[in-house]
Amino acid sequence: MRHHPRLLTVAAGAALATAAGLALAESQYGYGTGTPAVTAQAHLNLSVTVPKLILLRVGTQTGTGDTLNWTAPITWATAPAITAGNNQAANWDGTAPTLGTVTNPAAVPVSAWTNSSGGGSLTYTAAAFAPTGGPALTNIGVTSGAGLAHPGGATLVATGAAASTFVPSTVATGTWTFSLTGTALTWTPGTYTTTITYTATSV
């Protein structure tokens, strides 16, 4: 079979253009004689990608999470000023001791932000206090100041608390105050701990 030299030249030129990337460009031309205008068009596509971002801050920026501390002091009606130590004068009249004043920690500042078109939702999970013998999660009350509300109700639960929400592209701020309730006099002496894990999710 005989190949036409001109066709081979055109084919070779097209192959070189493709290899050089020129075939990816859009190219047209207009050509004519006389008065009417001629045109040539080419299209350029633009694409802008905006990543989805969500931010959450609970407490100060410690990197490890803040710790809220309570001491449930025990006292009695005729008690002197109580200090740590052994074999101190009690001045006890024989009546049963009571729970002293419990000082709650300061309010916790919170902030959240997302650019998700549906805003964000905030949930949490919490493990039971350990070791056993002390407070339950329901012995921790939570109240919310103005702004971003704490998920769920007025007391902590392990799972299933209703989510709180916040709108997109606006920093949501608030304060949460935690308080200790319950009959601490019935708890076994010791230190009890748990961790609350908050999760902000784009909607």
Tab-separated table of C-alpha atoms in Angstrom:
chain	number	residue	atom	x	y	z
A	1	MET	CA	0.000	0.000	0.000
A	2	ARG	CA	1.370	3.407	-1.023
A	3	HIS	CA	1.265	6.251	1.556
A	4	HIS	CA	0.752	9.779	0.311
A	5	PRO	CA	3.667	11.965	1.493
A	6	ARG	CA	1.470	14.973	2.343
A	7	LEU	CA	-0.907	12.950	4.513
A	8	LEU	CA	2.044	11.502	6.415
A	9	THR	CA	3.358	15.024	7.053
A	10	VAL	CA	0.000	16.252	8.407
A	11	ALA	CA	-0.337	13.223	10.670
A	12	ALA	CA	3.156	13.675	12.016
A	13	GLY	CA	2.504	17.344	12.727
A	14	ALA	CA	-0.694	16.543	14.658
A	15	ALA	CA	1.155	13.952	16.714
A	16	LEU	CA	3.864	16.463	17.631
A	17	ALA	CA	1.272	19.059	18.629
A	18	THR	CA	-0.431	16.548	20.897
A	19	ALA	CA	2.865	15.544	22.493
A	20	ALA	CA	3.718	19.189	23.191
A	21	GLY	CA	0.368	19.817	24.855
A	22	LEU	CA	-0.823	22.225	22.175
A	23	ALA	CA	-3.818	20.090	21.362
A	24	LEU	CA	-5.279	20.898	24.804
A	25	ALA	CA	-5.789	24.554	23.930
A	26	GLU	CA	-8.948	25.724	22.194
A	27	SER	CA	-8.199	27.498	18.944
A	28	GLN	CA	-10.493	28.848	16.205
A	29	TYR	CA	-10.127	31.277	13.365
A	30	GLY	CA	-12.288	33.483	11.221
A	31	TYR	CA	-11.491	34.234	7.626
A	32	GLY	CA	-13.301	36.083	4.854
A	33	THR	CA	-13.184	38.801	2.256
A	34	GLY	CA	-15.375	41.847	1.939
A	35	THR	CA	-17.251	43.913	4.476
A	36	PRO	CA	-18.756	41.423	6.973
A	37	ALA	CA	-16.774	40.981	10.157
A	38	VAL	CA	-15.236	37.647	10.965
A	39	THR	CA	-14.845	36.239	14.448
A	40	ALA	CA	-12.864	33.657	16.334
A	41	GLN	CA	-13.732	32.394	19.787
A	42	ALA	CA	-11.854	30.560	22.494
A	43	HIS	CA	-13.069	29.534	25.940
A	44	LEU	CA	-11.225	29.615	29.242
A	45	ASN	CA	-12.646	27.751	32.252
A	46	LEU	CA	-12.030	29.076	35.762
A	47	SER	CA	-12.388	26.966	38.914
A	48	VAL	CA	-12.256	28.157	42.537
A	49	THR	CA	-12.164	25.586	45.359
A	50	VAL	CA	-13.127	26.692	48.885
A	51	PRO	CA	-12.313	24.053	51.554
A	52	LYS	CA	-14.832	23.303	54.288
A	53	LEU	CA	-13.547	24.233	57.745
A	54	ILE	CA	-14.877	23.885	61.282
A	55	LEU	CA	-13.261	25.160	64.503
A	56	LEU	CA	-14.081	24.448	68.153
A	57	ARG	CA	-12.585	25.736	71.375
A	58	VAL	CA	-13.739	24.755	74.865
A	59	GLY	CA	-11.880	26.450	77.709
A	60	THR	CA	-8.359	27.827	77.425
A	61	GLN	CA	-5.794	26.795	74.840
A	62	THR	CA	-3.894	24.321	76.996
A	63	GLY	CA	-3.598	21.672	74.309
A	64	THR	CA	-4.669	19.012	76.805
A	65	GLY	CA	-8.051	20.307	77.954
A	66	ASP	CA	-8.867	22.233	81.111
A	67	THR	CA	-9.613	20.444	84.381
A	68	LEU	CA	-12.532	21.587	86.538
A	69	ASN	CA	-12.023	20.768	90.214
A	70	TRP	CA	-14.461	20.444	93.096
A	71	THR	CA	-13.892	19.687	96.748
A	72	ALA	CA	-16.915	18.474	98.700
A	73	PRO	CA	-15.973	19.593	102.247
A	74	ILE	CA	-17.438	17.870	105.276
A	75	THR	CA	-18.146	19.896	108.392
A	76	TRP	CA	-20.240	19.816	111.580
A	77	ALA	CA	-22.190	22.355	113.549
A	78	THR	CA	-19.546	23.173	116.182
A	79	ALA	CA	-16.488	22.629	113.974
A	80	PRO	CA	-13.557	25.026	114.230
A	81	ALA	CA	-11.789	26.264	111.115
A	82	ILE	CA	-10.744	22.951	109.584
A	83	THR	CA	-7.198	22.455	108.338
A	84	ALA	CA	-5.411	19.350	107.108
A	85	GLY	CA	-3.596	17.413	109.830
A	86	ASN	CA	-3.867	14.714	112.467
A	87	ASN	CA	-4.995	14.711	116.096
A	88	GLN	CA	-6.482	18.191	116.083
A	89	ALA	CA	-9.146	19.445	118.488
A	90	ALA	CA	-12.553	18.698	116.963
A	91	ASN	CA	-15.013	20.451	119.279
A	92	TRP	CA	-17.688	17.984	118.152
A	93	ASP	CA	-21.089	17.954	119.861
A	94	GLY	CA	-22.062	14.506	118.596
A	95	THR	CA	-24.405	15.546	115.778
A	96	ALA	CA	-23.963	14.110	112.283
A	97	PRO	CA	-21.642	16.020	109.948
A	98	THR	CA	-22.969	17.883	106.926
A	99	LEU	CA	-21.682	18.931	103.567
A	100	GLY	CA	-19.904	22.280	103.632
A	101	THR	CA	-20.044	24.931	100.938
A	102	VAL	CA	-19.018	23.601	97.535
A	103	THR	CA	-17.248	26.154	95.354
A	104	ASN	CA	-17.957	25.687	91.666
A	105	PRO	CA	-15.283	26.431	89.043
A	106	ALA	CA	-15.446	29.546	86.910
A	107	ALA	CA	-17.509	29.540	83.726
A	108	VAL	CA	-15.855	27.904	80.728
A	109	PRO	CA	-15.575	30.038	77.550
A	110	VAL	CA	-16.470	28.305	74.279
A	111	SER	CA	-16.192	29.258	70.605
A	112	ALA	CA	-17.102	27.576	67.320
A	113	TRP	CA	-16.990	28.516	63.634
A	114	THR	CA	-17.663	26.894	60.280
A	115	ASN	CA	-18.135	27.969	56.694
A	116	SER	CA	-20.385	24.999	55.943
A	117	SER	CA	-23.582	26.205	54.256
A	118	GLY	CA	-25.717	24.383	56.829
A	119	GLY	CA	-23.779	25.670	59.827
A	120	GLY	CA	-22.511	23.329	62.534
A	121	SER	CA	-23.766	21.082	65.289
A	122	LEU	CA	-22.165	20.389	68.648
A	123	THR	CA	-22.443	17.132	70.605
A	124	TYR	CA	-20.548	15.401	73.394
A	125	THR	CA	-19.885	12.043	74.991
A	126	ALA	CA	-18.758	11.412	78.563
A	127	ALA	CA	-17.550	8.360	80.409
A	128	ALA	CA	-18.781	7.459	83.882
A	129	PHE	CA	-16.744	8.794	86.787
A	130	ALA	CA	-13.978	6.453	87.863
A	131	PRO	CA	-13.402	4.747	90.172
A	132	THR	CA	-16.860	3.683	91.264
A	133	GLY	CA	-18.337	4.789	94.578
A	134	GLY	CA	-18.493	8.491	93.842
A	135	PRO	CA	-20.603	10.919	91.816
A	136	ALA	CA	-22.567	10.058	88.704
A	137	LEU	CA	-22.584	12.171	85.549
A	138	THR	CA	-26.041	13.388	86.538
A	139	ASN	CA	-24.459	15.002	89.609
A	140	ILE	CA	-22.882	17.567	87.282
A	141	GLY	CA	-25.205	20.391	86.309
A	142	VAL	CA	-24.572	22.630	83.295
A	143	THR	CA	-26.012	26.062	82.571
A	144	SER	CA	-25.351	28.108	79.447
A	145	GLY	CA	-24.805	31.826	79.221
A	146	ALA	CA	-25.857	33.850	76.198
A	147	GLY	CA	-24.717	32.532	72.830
A	148	LEU	CA	-23.587	28.994	72.065
A	149	ALA	CA	-25.582	26.595	74.238
A	150	HIS	CA	-24.226	23.463	75.849
A	151	PRO	CA	-25.633	20.348	74.152
A	152	GLY	CA	-28.371	18.465	75.970
A	153	GLY	CA	-30.188	19.248	79.164
A	154	ALA	CA	-29.291	20.656	82.555
A	155	THR	CA	-27.236	17.628	83.642
A	156	LEU	CA	-24.574	15.526	81.979
A	157	VAL	CA	-25.355	12.177	80.373
A	158	ALA	CA	-23.085	9.551	78.843
A	159	THR	CA	-24.487	9.708	75.304
A	160	GLY	CA	-27.538	10.869	73.394
A	161	ALA	CA	-27.686	14.502	74.460
A	162	ALA	CA	-29.456	16.701	71.922
A	163	ALA	CA	-27.044	18.680	69.754
A	164	SER	CA	-26.743	22.448	69.868
A	165	THR	CA	-26.263	24.308	66.586
A	166	PHE	CA	-24.562	27.403	65.226
A	167	VAL	CA	-24.867	29.346	61.971
A	168	PRO	CA	-22.267	29.456	59.190
A	169	SER	CA	-19.508	32.033	58.770
A	170	THR	CA	-20.117	33.666	62.162
A	171	VAL	CA	-18.099	32.984	65.304
A	172	ALA	CA	-20.424	31.461	67.901
A	173	THR	CA	-19.348	32.174	71.472
A	174	GLY	CA	-20.764	31.395	74.872
A	175	THR	CA	-20.028	30.336	78.434
A	176	TRP	CA	-20.880	27.123	80.251
A	177	THR	CA	-21.020	26.869	84.038
A	178	PHE	CA	-20.646	23.450	85.651
A	179	SER	CA	-21.867	22.715	89.177
A	180	LEU	CA	-21.717	19.759	91.548
A	181	THR	CA	-24.865	18.359	93.138
A	182	GLY	CA	-25.717	15.208	95.036
A	183	THR	CA	-25.179	13.664	98.445
A	184	ALA	CA	-21.408	13.737	98.675
A	185	LEU	CA	-21.536	12.448	102.270
A	186	THR	CA	-22.606	9.051	100.903
A	187	TRP	CA	-19.709	8.804	98.439
A	188	THR	CA	-16.590	6.847	99.272
A	189	PRO	CA	-13.666	9.202	100.043
A	190	GLY	CA	-11.396	9.592	97.031
A	191	THR	CA	-10.838	11.520	93.812
A	192	TYR	CA	-13.141	10.769	90.882
A	193	THR	CA	-12.500	11.796	87.291
A	194	THR	CA	-14.105	11.713	83.879
A	195	THR	CA	-13.532	13.305	80.479
A	196	ILE	CA	-16.112	15.039	78.296
A	197	THR	CA	-15.374	14.903	74.571
A	198	TYR	CA	-17.065	17.586	72.470
A	199	THR	CA	-17.461	17.181	68.706
A	200	ALA	CA	-18.325	19.973	66.289
A	201	THR	CA	-19.645	18.704	62.935
A	202	SER	CA	-20.385	20.620	59.758
A	203	VAL	CA	-24.005	20.375	58.595
